[in-house]
Amino acid sequence: MGEFKVHRVRFFNYVPSGIRCVAYNNQSNRLAVSRTDGTVEIYNLSANYFQEKFFPGHESRATEALCWAKGQRLFSAGLNGEIIEYDLQALDIKYSMDAFGGPIWSMAASPSGSQLLVGCEDGSVKLFQINPDKIQFERNFDRQKSRILSLSWHPSGTHIAAGSIDYISVFDIKSGSAVHKMLVDRQYMGVSKRKCIIWGVAFLSDGTVISVDSAGKVQFWDSATGTLVKTHLVANADVQSIAVSDQEDSFVVGTAEGTVFHFQLVSVTSNSSEKQWVRTKPFQHHTHDVRTVAHSPTALISGGTDTHLVIRPLMEKVEVKNYDAALRKITFPHRRLISCSKKRQLLLFQFSHHLDLWRLGSTVATGKTSGKFLVPGKHGDTLPLSKDADHLLQLKTKGPENIICSCVSPCGSWIAYSTASRFFLRRLNYEHDNLSLHRVSKMPACLRSAVQIMFSEDSTKLFVASNQGSLHILRLLEGSFKHLHTFQAQSGTVESMCLLAVSPDGNWLAASGTSAGVHVYSVKRLKLHCTVPAYNFPVTALAIAPKTNNLVIAHSDQQIFEYSIPDKQYTEWSRAIQKQGFHHHWLQRDTPITHIGFHPKRPAHILLHDAYMFCIIDKSLPLPNDKTLLYNPLPPTNESDVIRRRTAHAFKISKKYKPLLFMDLLDEGTLVAVERPLDDIIAQLPPPIKKKKFGT
Amino acid sequence: MAALEEEFTLSAVPLGAGPDGLLGVEQCDKTDQFLITDGGRTVILYKVSDQKPLGSWSVKQGQVITCPAVCNFQTGEYIVVHDSKVLRLWTNEDVNLDKVFKATLSAEVYRIHSIPGTEPLVLFKEGAVRGLEALLAEPQQKIETVISDEEVIKWTKFFMVFRHPALIFITEKHGNYFAYVQKFNSSVLSKYTLLLGQEENFVIQSFTASLDRKFISLLSLSSDGCIYETLIPIHPSDPEKNQQPRVVRSLLLKTVVSGNARNALSVLDQDHVAVLGPPLPASKECLSIWNTKFQTLQVSKELPQGTSGQLWYYGEHLFMLHGKILTVIPYKCEMSSLAGALGKLKHGQDSGTQTMPHFVNWETSQGYGLESKNSEPSKRILRRRTIEPSVQPEVPASQQLLSIIKKDSEKHIEIELRKFLATKRTPDFHTVIGDIAIGLLERCKTEPSFYPRNSLMQLIQMHVLSYSLCPGLMEVALEKTDIQMLQLCLQQFPDIPEAVTCACLKMFLSDAVQDEKMEEQMGILQNGFNPEEDNCDNCDKELSKKPQKTVEETTSCPVIPKRAALLNAVLHSAYSESFLLPHLKDIPAQHITLFLQYLYFLYLKCNENATMTLPGIHPPTLNQIMDWICLLLDANFTVLVMIPEAKSLLLSLYKFVKSQICICSELNKIEVSFRELKKLNQEKNNRELYSIEVLELF
């Protein structure tokens, strides 16, 4: 298969934002996740937990609440006092509306989905009617004396529970007045704290209100009498979140110590009808505050400051004990944050508010020849650096908006990036060691924002997928550009294209949205060439092979298709592998393939990677079946072993680099791998609550 | 609440060969014994609770017994009349009736009556009555004729009326009935004519009578199936009057039986009557109990093999011929009340069937006999063994064992229990074991002398018992100061309440343990006991420096090995602090001190090795020791501070705590240092942010 020099890059100083809210939608089996920087991500739990959509964050839009209403409509509210509805098709914000109650701390959609409640800083609870196109303010409830931090509807929609500071109010929806006010004990382990914050409430259909608070208590209240029924002290720190299953037979709470507790309604004795809530399982998958939890029918979902989204299946609810029953921990976005200029060996790192441009170093080590290539050492060697990597440039965005996407041209002379409202193009000039940056102004009016940006191989063309479903082609000239063409979205759809691929000869452009198939456009003739048939699972990566113009498509269920663009059909190899099926270990990987590349000299090779492995598929070799070993971590010990294993099967896998955010071929014998060790992320997080190990 | 219980047969030998069935069933001077006079030539003495005959006597071939044998309650002799005129008197010792005392009378005898408290009476067929003594003094005396020519005595009964005997007999002549009441204090014979009312043409089938203050309540069962009551005054208002007074009978119960068959009636008490006969013309014969006050059927029992139409009632037993077999049905009745009468049928079933097992078991009736305990246990076992497999194979072994537990000796129970435990385990094995334990405990409560220790131990060692399965077991053991059993319970039960644990602890610390030291030593050592003494010997050397004697004791084992083992059992038991604390306060301070000394000793032993564990099979863990020290101090600190003996102990504990705090703070410091080291290490790793490596894919 060959040896490579690998530039192992660990200086991508990326730290994901902490998770603030999760909202589970039972109808579509999708999960909305909001982060502290205002980003909202949509995960499709049916599609192997793939993050299929995202809405870029905004500095002033700290999301405090997230909920689904009226079926598939997603709302968020935050400390800027605005309620936002998202357009899940166009990947845009539909509208935002000020609730005029100061920062919004909580939001809840009514059981019917037709009404929305928000709890505000000024102590008001506001009721909004959800209309087909917008939401409309209906009325205020009796104002409370302090901020409303949590809200929950009674399943019948007649009452709500609102958690505030030191007390819980129960409101009657009709009258809008508080029926009960349940005072919460401030005592914390015998010590009176200053305040007791009700971080979460849940209203059950039998009238029980469950509250979680900053004193570490989970309390059960009888809303009819306004009395405390039961208290569970679960943590020495705050209990910050609660979520109840639809059947109301189990709920989950998350604590600031990183523990998630599962409570279940179980019979007091076997075969008795009397049931009580029992704390059944503790889970410690987080190191930091669990800010939010959700309860899907089969799993407990939690997220918090440590940035991991943890999906813990409930083993008793999982029918088939397959790989879906495994714990999922999602840390990194399922999209590329890194682009690479092969010619100049540049890496462009995308952060939320800035871009970093690095130049890779080099080594002068010369070694043995292996085949046609000169390879400077043997497997596992670290080569002496003759030149270290340089940080060439940091490009900061102006304004509060996060960067959506970015790209550096293969020649290294152009950088393009976009925020939600503006598209930027920069020209880089290299004069010896000096770098100068020029802004390309007067972007065309149609180019307001982009979801994906791609340069052609020769850096003469720029392809931009806008968030309205259209694709733009720009011709780049020395220091300026010319708008060539716009492919409008298919009639009737406004689905944004999240992924782009350009053929190395520049003739073909492939674009894929989240649900429809992959469209292939002819750049020469400026028209739609063909559409690859739609597949059940979303596309995670796209690439067009040189010379053959075969389009390689990776899906979230780990299937890979090869589609010949000129022939408008799947290739023989693709049919063969679909016929035989992928190795079961391949299908059981739990991170999607985020990048596909090709070897310029070896047309049979496909390079691809996910977060935990890098793989070269050699199409000339036989496919592995389930009996063969897909990946052998041990290096071969003798020569015959080497030969045997080299010819064994088509999938050559390396798991040396992880978590792997980016890997690509710079030239025939050189790879670049960008790793982001989890320890480095944790080191940059605020310290977790310290638990004394000795002498409690 | 009247209830018929499970019937049982007195003998397997068919009786009642004659056309009239049995002649009679009569009480004896001993309770539970009855004289049965067969229609032919035999008199049998039965012990009812044992279902076995005690004696049997027959008259010679050719002779016929004509009146049922009775017992003379004053002398204990038995009296029978054969061939109408020959009187025989005998006792239990006599074997042959031919050789016993014989008196031939001048007139034919109808009946001999004998009731406790008075001499037997002989009623002649002509209506004359004589006392037995007077008759025997002059057997051939002339007997006068009282009743008219064609009058026939139908029924007779002997009462005690205000300590004076009174005899009533009913005669019949051409369908007319007459009642004669003979009182012996005044030797007055009163004659009454029974007016039958409208139903003149019906034959009276059966009579029974009871005393009701001034009246004799005569009940009669007519062939129309109705029961009538006739009140006959005991003291005739106008004896001088020549004309016979008439008494009218009134309907009491309507159509209780079908009138065509041979029916029988017996008064049970003032409100209840037993009626034997088919309730409907076509149906089988039934024994029914009726409440006359509320006119309700109390309970009914079908007798499918038919009866002889005779019914006797004594004490709590109803006697009848069922088929050809003499059958006894125990009967119980409580004071009747309206509520009881109305709710009767349902309730009667519950109470009747639940308390009694559903099988013929001779132990069943034993509860009703009072003298049953004298019989030899060995015989019983033999007998029961023969009965069990043949009669009731389907009865669960546990049920049988439970009934054995109720009555038998400890030793027998033990044997049976061992047999039971050796059998295959059923799915509900643990509940059965629990039931057996509860059964044993219930008997313990009712009989203070009963304490089946070995059986209980056996049960506990089945490893299936828990405290909640047999609540009360440990309480009984505590009451009996059965330390070994308590130790076993503590080791086996997972759910002992804190109060009981504490009570055990209290006992273990008390002198009770010391007293039994000598005798129990052997047993305890066998019983998986965790000896501490081998440790005690070598630990003396370390503590010689302390001058006080008490401290010396804490470092050598402060308690004897036996007590140590018991205390270890307590240390192992589960508890919840908040429930245990209040009970710990009740333990005397001296005992607390002793226990603390022992715990401290254990702690020091723990410190002797690196793993902080104690030797032995199931030693208490360091955490258990520490928790108990904390608990004891929490509960009793104020008391302990005042006791001089505890002072040195508290001091050493204080020092120990202080050292622990030091250690912890040092550990925390080390932890911080380690964290810094880790950070440094990370920074070193971070320096390798960029490298160029060689990768070969295979």
Coordinates of C-alpha atoms in Angstrom, one line a residue, chain A residues 72-317:
Chain A
Q72 CA -41.3 20.0 13.2
R73 CA -40.9 23.7 14.1
L74 CA -37.9 24.6 16.2
F75 CA -37.8 27.6 18.5
S76 CA -35.1 28.9 20.7
A77 CA -34.9 31.7 23.2
G78 CA -32.0 33.4 24.9
L79 CA -30.6 36.1 27.0
N80 CA -31.0 38.7 24.3
G81 CA -34.8 38.4 25.1
E82 CA -35.7 37.2 21.6
I83 CA -37.6 34.1 20.5
I84 CA -36.2 32.7 17.3
E85 CA -37.7 30.3 14.9
Y86 CA -35.4 28.3 12.6
D87 CA -36.0 27.4 9.0
L88 CA -34.9 23.8 8.9
Q89 CA -35.0 23.7 5.1
A90 CA -33.1 26.8 4.1
L91 CA -30.9 26.5 7.2
D92 CA -31.7 30.1 8.1
I93 CA -33.3 32.0 10.9
K94 CA -37.0 32.5 10.0
Y95 CA -37.5 35.4 12.3
S96 CA -36.7 36.6 15.7
M97 CA -39.2 38.3 18.0
D98 CA -38.5 40.3 21.2
A99 CA -40.6 39.0 24.1
F100 CA -40.1 42.3 26.0
G101 CA -39.5 40.6 29.3
G102 CA -35.8 40.9 29.5
P103 CA -33.5 37.9 29.1
I104 CA -35.5 34.7 28.5
W105 CA -34.5 31.8 30.8
S106 CA -37.0 29.2 29.9
M107 CA -39.4 28.1 27.2
A108 CA -41.9 25.4 26.8
A109 CA -44.3 24.4 24.0
S110 CA -47.8 23.3 25.0
P111 CA -48.6 19.6 24.7
S112 CA -50.7 20.3 21.6
G113 CA -47.8 22.3 20.2
S114 CA -49.9 25.3 19.5
Q115 CA -48.8 27.6 22.3
L116 CA -45.4 28.7 23.5
L117 CA -44.5 29.9 27.0
V118 CA -41.5 31.8 27.9
G119 CA -40.2 32.7 31.3
C120 CA -38.4 36.0 31.6
E121 CA -35.9 37.8 33.8
D122 CA -38.6 40.2 35.0
G123 CA -40.6 37.4 36.5
S124 CA -43.2 37.3 33.8
V125 CA -44.5 34.2 32.0
K126 CA -45.6 35.1 28.5
L127 CA -47.9 33.0 26.4
F128 CA -47.5 33.0 22.6
Q129 CA -49.8 31.6 20.0
I130 CA -48.0 29.7 17.3
N131 CA -49.4 30.6 13.9
P132 CA -48.4 29.0 10.7
D133 CA -46.1 31.7 9.7
K134 CA -45.2 33.4 13.0
I135 CA -45.8 33.5 16.7
Q136 CA -48.1 36.0 18.2
F137 CA -48.1 37.3 21.8
E138 CA -51.2 36.4 23.6
R139 CA -50.9 37.4 27.2
N140 CA -48.9 37.6 30.4
F141 CA -49.4 35.5 33.5
D142 CA -49.2 37.0 36.9
R143 CA -45.8 38.4 37.3
Q144 CA -43.5 36.7 39.9
K145 CA -40.9 38.5 41.9
S146 CA -37.9 36.9 40.3
R147 CA -36.8 35.3 37.1
I148 CA -38.5 32.2 35.8
L149 CA -35.8 29.6 35.2
S150 CA -37.9 26.6 34.3
L151 CA -41.3 25.8 32.9
S152 CA -43.3 22.7 32.3
W153 CA -46.8 22.1 31.0
H154 CA -49.2 19.7 32.5
P155 CA -49.9 17.1 29.8
S156 CA -53.6 18.2 29.7
G157 CA -52.5 21.8 28.9
T158 CA -54.5 23.3 31.7
H159 CA -51.8 24.1 34.2
I160 CA -48.1 24.9 34.2
A161 CA -45.4 24.7 36.7
A162 CA -42.8 27.5 36.8
G163 CA -39.5 27.2 38.7
S164 CA -38.1 30.4 40.0
I165 CA -35.7 31.3 42.8
D166 CA -36.7 29.7 46.1
Y167 CA -40.2 28.7 44.9
I168 CA -42.2 26.9 42.3
S169 CA -45.5 28.4 41.1
V170 CA -48.3 26.5 39.5
F171 CA -50.4 28.6 37.1
D172 CA -53.8 28.0 35.7
I173 CA -53.7 28.6 32.0
K174 CA -57.2 29.9 31.8
S175 CA -57.0 32.5 34.5
G176 CA -53.3 33.1 34.2
S177 CA -53.0 33.4 37.9
A178 CA -50.8 31.4 40.3
V179 CA -52.8 28.6 42.0
H180 CA -50.0 27.4 44.3
K181 CA -46.7 28.6 45.4
M182 CA -44.4 25.9 46.7
L183 CA -41.5 27.2 48.7
V184 CA -38.3 25.2 48.4
D185 CA -36.0 24.6 51.3
R186 CA -32.8 26.6 51.0
Q187 CA -31.0 24.2 53.4
Y188 CA -28.1 22.5 51.7
M189 CA -26.5 19.7 53.7
G190 CA -27.6 21.4 56.9
V191 CA -26.2 24.7 55.8
S192 CA -28.5 27.5 54.6
K193 CA -27.5 28.7 51.2
R194 CA -28.2 32.1 50.0
K195 CA -30.7 31.1 47.4
C196 CA -32.2 27.9 46.0
I197 CA -32.5 28.1 42.3
I198 CA -35.1 25.8 40.7
W199 CA -33.2 24.7 37.6
G200 CA -35.9 22.5 36.2
V201 CA -39.5 21.4 36.7
A202 CA -41.5 18.6 35.2
F203 CA -45.3 18.4 35.5
L204 CA -46.7 14.9 35.3
S205 CA -50.2 14.0 34.3
D206 CA -51.1 12.8 37.8
G207 CA -50.4 16.3 39.1
T208 CA -47.0 15.6 40.5
V209 CA -44.4 18.3 40.0
I210 CA -40.8 17.2 40.0
S211 CA -38.3 19.9 40.7
V212 CA -34.5 20.0 40.6
D213 CA -32.6 22.7 42.3
S214 CA -29.3 24.2 43.2
A215 CA -29.2 22.5 46.6
G216 CA -28.8 19.1 44.9
K217 CA -32.4 18.0 45.6
V218 CA -34.9 16.2 43.4
Q219 CA -38.3 16.9 44.9
F220 CA -41.8 15.6 44.3
W221 CA -44.6 18.0 44.9
D222 CA -48.4 17.5 44.9
S223 CA -49.7 20.3 42.8
A224 CA -53.2 19.9 44.0
T225 CA -52.3 20.7 47.6
G226 CA -49.0 22.4 47.0
T227 CA -47.2 20.1 49.4
L228 CA -43.9 18.4 49.3
V229 CA -44.2 14.6 48.9
K230 CA -40.7 13.3 48.7
T231 CA -37.1 14.5 48.5
H232 CA -34.1 12.8 47.0
L233 CA -30.8 14.4 47.7
V234 CA -28.8 13.3 44.7
A235 CA -25.8 15.6 44.6
N236 CA -23.6 17.9 46.6
A237 CA -23.9 20.4 43.9
D238 CA -26.6 21.8 41.7
V239 CA -29.0 19.5 39.9
Q240 CA -29.4 21.4 36.7
S241 CA -31.7 19.6 34.4
I242 CA -34.5 17.1 34.2
A243 CA -36.4 15.3 31.4
V244 CA -39.3 12.9 31.7
S245 CA -40.1 10.1 29.3
D246 CA -43.4 10.3 27.4
Q247 CA -44.8 7.4 29.3
E248 CA -44.0 9.2 32.6
D249 CA -42.4 6.0 33.9
S250 CA -38.9 7.2 34.0
F251 CA -37.0 10.5 34.1
V252 CA -33.4 11.7 34.1
V253 CA -31.6 14.4 36.0
G254 CA -28.2 15.9 35.4
T255 CA -26.0 17.3 38.1
A256 CA -23.1 19.8 38.2
E257 CA -20.8 17.0 39.2
G258 CA -21.3 15.5 35.8
T259 CA -23.5 12.6 37.0
V260 CA -26.7 11.7 35.4
F261 CA -29.3 9.9 37.5
H262 CA -32.0 7.8 36.1
F263 CA -35.3 7.6 38.1
Q264 CA -37.9 5.0 37.4
L265 CA -41.4 4.4 38.6
V266 CA -41.3 0.9 40.0
S267 CA -43.7 -1.3 41.9
V268 CA -43.2 -1.2 45.7
T269 CA -43.4 -4.9 45.8
S270 CA -43.7 -7.4 43.0
N271 CA -47.2 -7.6 41.6
S272 CA -48.5 -4.7 43.6
S273 CA -50.1 -1.8 41.8
E274 CA -48.6 0.8 44.1
K275 CA -45.6 2.4 42.5
Q276 CA -43.0 4.8 43.6
W277 CA -40.1 6.7 42.1
V278 CA -36.8 5.1 42.7
R279 CA -33.4 6.3 41.8
T280 CA -32.1 3.4 39.7
K281 CA -29.0 4.2 37.8
P282 CA -26.3 6.7 38.0
F283 CA -24.2 7.5 35.0
Q284 CA -20.9 9.4 35.0
H285 CA -20.1 10.2 31.4
H286 CA -19.4 13.8 31.9
T287 CA -16.6 15.6 33.8
H288 CA -18.4 18.9 34.1
D289 CA -21.9 20.3 34.6
V290 CA -24.6 18.4 32.9
R291 CA -26.6 21.5 31.7
T292 CA -29.3 19.6 29.9
V293 CA -30.8 16.2 29.5
A294 CA -33.4 14.7 27.2
H295 CA -35.3 11.4 27.4
S296 CA -36.0 9.6 24.1
P297 CA -38.0 6.5 24.2
T298 CA -34.9 4.4 24.1
A299 CA -32.1 6.5 25.4
L300 CA -31.0 9.1 27.9
I301 CA -29.4 12.1 26.2
S302 CA -27.2 14.5 28.1
G303 CA -24.9 17.4 27.4
G304 CA -23.0 20.0 29.3
T305 CA -20.0 22.1 29.8
D306 CA -17.6 19.4 28.8
T307 CA -19.0 19.7 25.2
H308 CA -19.8 16.0 24.8
L309 CA -23.2 15.0 23.7
V310 CA -23.8 11.7 25.3
I311 CA -26.5 9.3 24.2
R312 CA -26.9 6.4 26.6
P313 CA -29.4 3.8 25.3
L314 CA -31.6 2.2 28.0
M315 CA -30.7 -1.4 27.6
E316 CA -34.1 -2.6 28.7
K317 CA -35.8 -0.5 26.0

